Short mmCIF file of C-alpha atoms in Angstrom, two decimals:
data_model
loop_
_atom_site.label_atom_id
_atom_site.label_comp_id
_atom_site.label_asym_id
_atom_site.label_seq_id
_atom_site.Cartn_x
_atom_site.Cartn_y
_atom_site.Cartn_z
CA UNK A 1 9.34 12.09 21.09
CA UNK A 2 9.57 9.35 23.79
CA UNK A 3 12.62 7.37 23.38
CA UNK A 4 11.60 3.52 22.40
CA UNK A 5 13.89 1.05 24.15
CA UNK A 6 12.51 -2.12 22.49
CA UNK A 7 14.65 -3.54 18.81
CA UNK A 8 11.50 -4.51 16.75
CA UNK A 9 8.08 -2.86 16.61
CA UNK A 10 4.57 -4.22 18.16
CA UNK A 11 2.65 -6.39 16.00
CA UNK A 12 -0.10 -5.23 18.28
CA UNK A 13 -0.35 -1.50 17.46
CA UNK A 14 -1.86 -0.54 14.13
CA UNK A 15 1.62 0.81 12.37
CA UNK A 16 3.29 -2.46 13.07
CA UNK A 17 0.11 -4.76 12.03
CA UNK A 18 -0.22 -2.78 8.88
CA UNK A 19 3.45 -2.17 7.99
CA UNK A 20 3.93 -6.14 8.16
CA UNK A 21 0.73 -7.71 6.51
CA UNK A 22 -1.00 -4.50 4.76
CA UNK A 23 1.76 -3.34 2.46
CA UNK A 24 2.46 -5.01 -0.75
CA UNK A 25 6.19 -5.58 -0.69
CA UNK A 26 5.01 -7.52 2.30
CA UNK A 27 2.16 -9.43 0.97
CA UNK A 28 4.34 -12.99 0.93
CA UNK A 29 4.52 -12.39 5.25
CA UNK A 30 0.82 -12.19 5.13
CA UNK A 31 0.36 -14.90 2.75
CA UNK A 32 2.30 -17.39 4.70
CA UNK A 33 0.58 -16.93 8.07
CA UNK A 34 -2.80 -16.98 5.70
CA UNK A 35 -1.69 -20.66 4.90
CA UNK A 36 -0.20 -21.49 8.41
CA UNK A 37 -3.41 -20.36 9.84
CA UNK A 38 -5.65 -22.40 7.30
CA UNK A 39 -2.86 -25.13 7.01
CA UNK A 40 -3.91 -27.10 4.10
CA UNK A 41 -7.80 -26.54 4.30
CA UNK A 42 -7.22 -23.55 2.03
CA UNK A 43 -3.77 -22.69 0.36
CA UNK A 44 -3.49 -18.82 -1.24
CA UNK A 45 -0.62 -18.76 -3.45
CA UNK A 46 -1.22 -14.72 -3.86
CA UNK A 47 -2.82 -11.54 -3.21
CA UNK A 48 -3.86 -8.54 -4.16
CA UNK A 49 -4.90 -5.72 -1.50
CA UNK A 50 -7.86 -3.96 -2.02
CA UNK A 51 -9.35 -0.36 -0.61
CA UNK A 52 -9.34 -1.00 3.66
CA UNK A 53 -12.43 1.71 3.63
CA UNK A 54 -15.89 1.23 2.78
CA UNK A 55 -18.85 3.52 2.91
CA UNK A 56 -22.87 2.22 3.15
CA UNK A 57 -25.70 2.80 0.79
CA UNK A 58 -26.31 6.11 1.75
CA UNK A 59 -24.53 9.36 3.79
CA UNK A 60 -25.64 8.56 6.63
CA UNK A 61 -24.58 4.75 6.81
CA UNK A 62 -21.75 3.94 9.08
CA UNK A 63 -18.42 3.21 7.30
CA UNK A 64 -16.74 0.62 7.95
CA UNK A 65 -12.58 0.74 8.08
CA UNK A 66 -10.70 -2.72 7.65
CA UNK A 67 -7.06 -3.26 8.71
CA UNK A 68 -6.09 -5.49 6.05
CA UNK A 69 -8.50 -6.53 3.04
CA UNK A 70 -7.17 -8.39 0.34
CA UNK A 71 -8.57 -10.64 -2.84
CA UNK A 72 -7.10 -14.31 -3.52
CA UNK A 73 -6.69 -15.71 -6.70
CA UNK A 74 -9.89 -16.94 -7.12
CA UNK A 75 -11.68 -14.01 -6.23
CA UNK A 76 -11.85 -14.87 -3.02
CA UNK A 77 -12.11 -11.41 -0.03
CA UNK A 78 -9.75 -11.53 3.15
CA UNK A 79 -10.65 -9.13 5.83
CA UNK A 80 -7.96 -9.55 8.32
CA UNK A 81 -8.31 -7.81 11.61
CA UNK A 82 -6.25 -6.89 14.98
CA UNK A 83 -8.24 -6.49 18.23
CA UNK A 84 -6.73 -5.25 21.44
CA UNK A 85 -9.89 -4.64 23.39
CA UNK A 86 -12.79 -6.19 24.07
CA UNK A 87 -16.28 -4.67 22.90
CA UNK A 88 -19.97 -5.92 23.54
CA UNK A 89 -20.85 -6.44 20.13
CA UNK A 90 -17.84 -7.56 18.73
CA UNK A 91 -19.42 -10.24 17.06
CA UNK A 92 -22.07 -7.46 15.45
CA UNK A 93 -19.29 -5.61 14.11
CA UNK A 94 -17.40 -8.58 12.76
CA UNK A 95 -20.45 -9.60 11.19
CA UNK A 96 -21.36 -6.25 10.10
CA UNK A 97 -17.87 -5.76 8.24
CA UNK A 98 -18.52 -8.64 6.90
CA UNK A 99 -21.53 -7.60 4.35
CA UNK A 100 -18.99 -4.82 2.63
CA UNK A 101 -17.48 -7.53 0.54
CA UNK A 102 -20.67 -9.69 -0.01
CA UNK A 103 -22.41 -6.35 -1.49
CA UNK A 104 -18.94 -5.32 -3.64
CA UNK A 105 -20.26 -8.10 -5.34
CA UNK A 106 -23.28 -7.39 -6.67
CA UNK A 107 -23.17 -6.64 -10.38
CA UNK A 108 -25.10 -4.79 -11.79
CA UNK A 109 -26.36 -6.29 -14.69
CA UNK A 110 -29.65 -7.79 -15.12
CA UNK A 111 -28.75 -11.06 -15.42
CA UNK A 112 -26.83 -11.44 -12.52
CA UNK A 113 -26.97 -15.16 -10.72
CA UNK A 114 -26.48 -13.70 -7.29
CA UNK A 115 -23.43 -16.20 -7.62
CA UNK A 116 -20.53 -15.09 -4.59
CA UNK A 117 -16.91 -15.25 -4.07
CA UNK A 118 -16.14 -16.59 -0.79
CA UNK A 119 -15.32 -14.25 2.37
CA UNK A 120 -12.85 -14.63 5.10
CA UNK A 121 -13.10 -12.66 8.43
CA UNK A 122 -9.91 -13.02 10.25
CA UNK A 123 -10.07 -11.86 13.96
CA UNK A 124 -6.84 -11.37 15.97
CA UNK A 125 -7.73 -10.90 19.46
CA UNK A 126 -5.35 -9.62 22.40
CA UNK A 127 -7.92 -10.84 24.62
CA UNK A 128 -9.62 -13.66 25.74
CA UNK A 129 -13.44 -13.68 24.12
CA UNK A 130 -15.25 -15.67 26.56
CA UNK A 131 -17.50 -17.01 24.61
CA UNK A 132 -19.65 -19.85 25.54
CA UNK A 133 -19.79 -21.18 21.86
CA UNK A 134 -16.15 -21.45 21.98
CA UNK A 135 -13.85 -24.88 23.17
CA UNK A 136 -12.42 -22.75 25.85
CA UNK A 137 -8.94 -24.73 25.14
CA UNK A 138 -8.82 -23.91 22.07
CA UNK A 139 -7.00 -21.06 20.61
CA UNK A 140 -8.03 -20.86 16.80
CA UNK A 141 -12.18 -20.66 16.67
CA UNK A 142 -14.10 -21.09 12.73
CA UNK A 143 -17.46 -20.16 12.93
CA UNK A 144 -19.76 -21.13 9.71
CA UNK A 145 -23.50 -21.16 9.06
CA UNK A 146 -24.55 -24.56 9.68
CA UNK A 147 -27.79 -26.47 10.54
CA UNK A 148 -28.46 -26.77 14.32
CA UNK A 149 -29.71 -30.35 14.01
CA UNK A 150 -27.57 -31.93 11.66
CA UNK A 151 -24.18 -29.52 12.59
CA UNK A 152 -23.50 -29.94 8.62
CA UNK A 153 -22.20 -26.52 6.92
CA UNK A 154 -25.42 -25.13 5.42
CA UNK A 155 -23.29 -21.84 3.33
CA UNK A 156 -19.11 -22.74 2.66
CA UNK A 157 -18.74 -19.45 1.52
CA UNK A 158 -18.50 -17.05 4.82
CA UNK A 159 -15.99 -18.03 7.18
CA UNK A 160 -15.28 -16.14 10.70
CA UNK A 161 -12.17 -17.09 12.20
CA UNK A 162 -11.28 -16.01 15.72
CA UNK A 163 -7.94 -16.17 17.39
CA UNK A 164 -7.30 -15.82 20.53
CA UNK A 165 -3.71 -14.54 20.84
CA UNK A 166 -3.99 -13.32 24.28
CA UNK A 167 -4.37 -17.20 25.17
CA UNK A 168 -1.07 -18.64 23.27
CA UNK A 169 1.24 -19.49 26.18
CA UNK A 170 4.20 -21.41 23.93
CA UNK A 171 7.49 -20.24 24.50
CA UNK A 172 10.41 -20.14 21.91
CA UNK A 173 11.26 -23.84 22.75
CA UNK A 174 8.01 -25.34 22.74
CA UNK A 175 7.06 -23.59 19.05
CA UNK A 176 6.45 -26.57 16.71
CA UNK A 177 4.44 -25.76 14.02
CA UNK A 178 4.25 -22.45 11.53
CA UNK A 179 1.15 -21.37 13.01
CA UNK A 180 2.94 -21.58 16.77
CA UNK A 181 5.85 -19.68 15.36
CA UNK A 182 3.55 -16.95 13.88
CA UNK A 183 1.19 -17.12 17.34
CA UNK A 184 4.51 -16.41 19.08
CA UNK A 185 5.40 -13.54 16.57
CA UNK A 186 2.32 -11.72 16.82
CA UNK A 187 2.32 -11.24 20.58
CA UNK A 188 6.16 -11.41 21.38
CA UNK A 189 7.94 -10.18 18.48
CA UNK A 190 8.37 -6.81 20.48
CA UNK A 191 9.89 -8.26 23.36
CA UNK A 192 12.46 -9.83 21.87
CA UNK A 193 16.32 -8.62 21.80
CA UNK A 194 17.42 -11.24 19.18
CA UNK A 195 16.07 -13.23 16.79
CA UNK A 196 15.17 -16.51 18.33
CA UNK A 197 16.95 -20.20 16.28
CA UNK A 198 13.35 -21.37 16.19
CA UNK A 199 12.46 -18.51 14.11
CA UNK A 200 15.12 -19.15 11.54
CA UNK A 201 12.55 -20.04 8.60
CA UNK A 202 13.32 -18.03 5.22
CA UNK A 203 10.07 -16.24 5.81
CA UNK A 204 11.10 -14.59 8.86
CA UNK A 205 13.90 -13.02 7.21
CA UNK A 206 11.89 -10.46 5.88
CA UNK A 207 9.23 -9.91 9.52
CA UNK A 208 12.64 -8.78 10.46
CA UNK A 209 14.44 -6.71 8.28
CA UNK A 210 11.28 -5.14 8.49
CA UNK A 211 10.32 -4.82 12.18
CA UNK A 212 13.41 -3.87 13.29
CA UNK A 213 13.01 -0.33 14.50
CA UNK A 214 16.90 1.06 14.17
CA UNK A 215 16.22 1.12 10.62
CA UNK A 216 12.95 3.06 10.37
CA UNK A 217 12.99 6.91 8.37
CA UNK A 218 12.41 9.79 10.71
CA UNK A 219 9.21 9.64 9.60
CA UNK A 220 8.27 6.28 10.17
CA UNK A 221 9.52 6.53 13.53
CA UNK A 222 7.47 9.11 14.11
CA UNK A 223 4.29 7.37 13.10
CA UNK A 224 5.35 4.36 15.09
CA UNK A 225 5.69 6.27 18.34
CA UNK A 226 2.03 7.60 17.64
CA UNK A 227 0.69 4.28 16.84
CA UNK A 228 2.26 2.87 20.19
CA UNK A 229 1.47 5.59 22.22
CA UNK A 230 -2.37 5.04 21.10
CA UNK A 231 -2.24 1.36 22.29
CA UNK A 232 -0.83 1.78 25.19
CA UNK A 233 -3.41 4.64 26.56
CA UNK A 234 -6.13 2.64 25.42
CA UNK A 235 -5.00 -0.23 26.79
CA UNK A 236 -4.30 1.52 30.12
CA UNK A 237 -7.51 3.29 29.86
CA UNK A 238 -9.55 0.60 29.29
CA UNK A 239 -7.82 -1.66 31.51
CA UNK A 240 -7.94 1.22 34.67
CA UNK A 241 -11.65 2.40 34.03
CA UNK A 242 -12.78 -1.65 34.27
CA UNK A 243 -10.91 -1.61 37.49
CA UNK A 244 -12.98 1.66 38.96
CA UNK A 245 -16.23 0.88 37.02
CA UNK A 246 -16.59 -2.82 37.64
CA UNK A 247 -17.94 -2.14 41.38
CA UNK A 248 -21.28 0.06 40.06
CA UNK A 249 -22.39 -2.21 37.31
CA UNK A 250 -22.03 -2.71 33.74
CA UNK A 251 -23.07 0.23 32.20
CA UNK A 252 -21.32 2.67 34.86
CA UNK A 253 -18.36 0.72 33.49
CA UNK A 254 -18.48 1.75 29.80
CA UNK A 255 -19.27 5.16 30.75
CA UNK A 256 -15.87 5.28 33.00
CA UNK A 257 -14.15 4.04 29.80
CA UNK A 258 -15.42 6.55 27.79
CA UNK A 259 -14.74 9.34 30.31
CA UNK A 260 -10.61 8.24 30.01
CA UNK A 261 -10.71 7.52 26.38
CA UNK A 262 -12.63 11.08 25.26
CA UNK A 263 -9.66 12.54 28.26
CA UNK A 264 -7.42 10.74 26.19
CA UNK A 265 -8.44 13.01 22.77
CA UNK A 266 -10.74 9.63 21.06
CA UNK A 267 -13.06 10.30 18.25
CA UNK A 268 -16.47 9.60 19.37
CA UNK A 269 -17.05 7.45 16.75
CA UNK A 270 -13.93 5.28 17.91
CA UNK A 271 -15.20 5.10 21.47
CA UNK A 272 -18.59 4.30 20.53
CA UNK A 273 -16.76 1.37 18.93
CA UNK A 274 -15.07 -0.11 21.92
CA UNK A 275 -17.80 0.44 24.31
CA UNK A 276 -21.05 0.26 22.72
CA UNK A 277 -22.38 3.43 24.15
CA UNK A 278 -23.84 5.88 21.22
CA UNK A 279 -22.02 8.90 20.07
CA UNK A 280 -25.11 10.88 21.74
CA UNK A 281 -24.35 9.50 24.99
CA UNK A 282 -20.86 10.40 24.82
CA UNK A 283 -21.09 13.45 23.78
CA UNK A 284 -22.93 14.42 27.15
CA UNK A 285 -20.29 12.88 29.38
#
């Protein structure tokens, strides 16, 4: 195994994502950013996490696999999600994910009002979107179905929120707010030797105790070294094959990536996911 030099894990690789908001001894960490991201507009006072994979109508309907999905107190679905890459149809997959917990819904009674429970997407990006929708200085994005003439929310029960984490620039002295300090968390928390004073809020004491890698089981080490080693290589391969591929057009460029990432032992399914291409196409790379 390689040796890991850093003190506390990624937030950016899936162990360290799920280990910190997915498990339920953990559920206040995810809470609290919940409410620091939503600060005031919507206040969750508890969870309860629900099955993270979901299968279509049928066989041969795509499944869909969330990082984090969770149900509020009033009934209300969470589907909270880290992105390290960017993909064409991003916002056809966060969409897409998004139907799972509308259809969960559906009772099956006869009398059934076709009344819903109101669904969250929550999109953490390690990347900047670019998209022309979007305040480009803005970090935090809530898109809503509204009416184009009036810009009045049409539907207040489907919310996607985007967040650009690649973008936060703050550093430990400039952190103001909870949502800063949890901005700074998510894409720094690995750097960092010691905990910082402006991260001295009660909540914190647990990210800690439970990020900090010294204390991991063999096992968990184990995992964690997989989990990084599968960020890094598809962050390098993605990051390299844009280099080489950029030069002979777009579509030369996902087929680079998907040379690396199937060198790189990918599922096809996964690397149909971050560049679009079918699994038929890459299967004859």
């Amino acid at each position: 195994m390689a040796t890991i030099e850093e003190r506390y894990i990624s937030l950016l690789t899936d162990f360290g994502f799920k280990r910190i908001f997915g498990t339920a001894p953990n559920k206040e960490l995810l809470i609290n950013f919940l409410n620091s991201l939503f600060d005031g507009k919507q206040v969750i006072k508890d969870v309860k996490y629900l099955n993270t994979e979901h299968f279509g109508d049928n066989a041969s309907a795509r499944k869909a696999i969330f990082d984090v999905y969770c149900e509020g107190e009033n009934d209300e679905k969470f589907i909270v999600e880290m992105q390290n890459a960017y993909q064409d149809f991003f916002k056809d997959r966060s969409l897409f994910y998004s139907t799972f917990p509308i259809r969960e819904q559906a009772k099956k009674s006869a009398d059934w009002d076709f009344k819903l429970s109101r669904v969250y997407t929550v999109a953490l990006l390690n990347f900047d979107m670019k998209e022309d929708a979007f305040d480009k200085k803005e970090i935090t994005h809530t898109v809503k179905l509204c009416d184009i003439k009036t810009n009045k929310v049409f539907y207040k029960k489907l919310d996607f929120i985007y967040v650009e984490i690649a973008k936060f620039k703050k550093k430990e002295d400039e952190l103001e707010t909870l949502y800063d300090k949890w901005l700074f968390v998510l894409k720094n928390l690995y750097k960092l030797e010691s905990r910082p004073k402006a991260l001295r809020d009660k909540v914190f004491d647990r990210l800690f105790k439970e990020a900090e890698i010294a204390k991991f089981t063999p096992e968990e080490l184990r995992e964690y070294e997989d989990s990084l080693k599968a960020y890094r290589d598809i962050k390098n391969s993605i990051d390299s094959a844009r280099r080489e591929g950029r030069a002979e057009g777009h579509v030369e460029e996902k087929k680079v990536i998907a040379r690396k990432m199937k060198s790189k032992g990918f599922s096809a399914s996964d690397i149909s996911e971050m560049t679009g291409l079918t699994e038929e196409e890459i299967r004859t790379l």
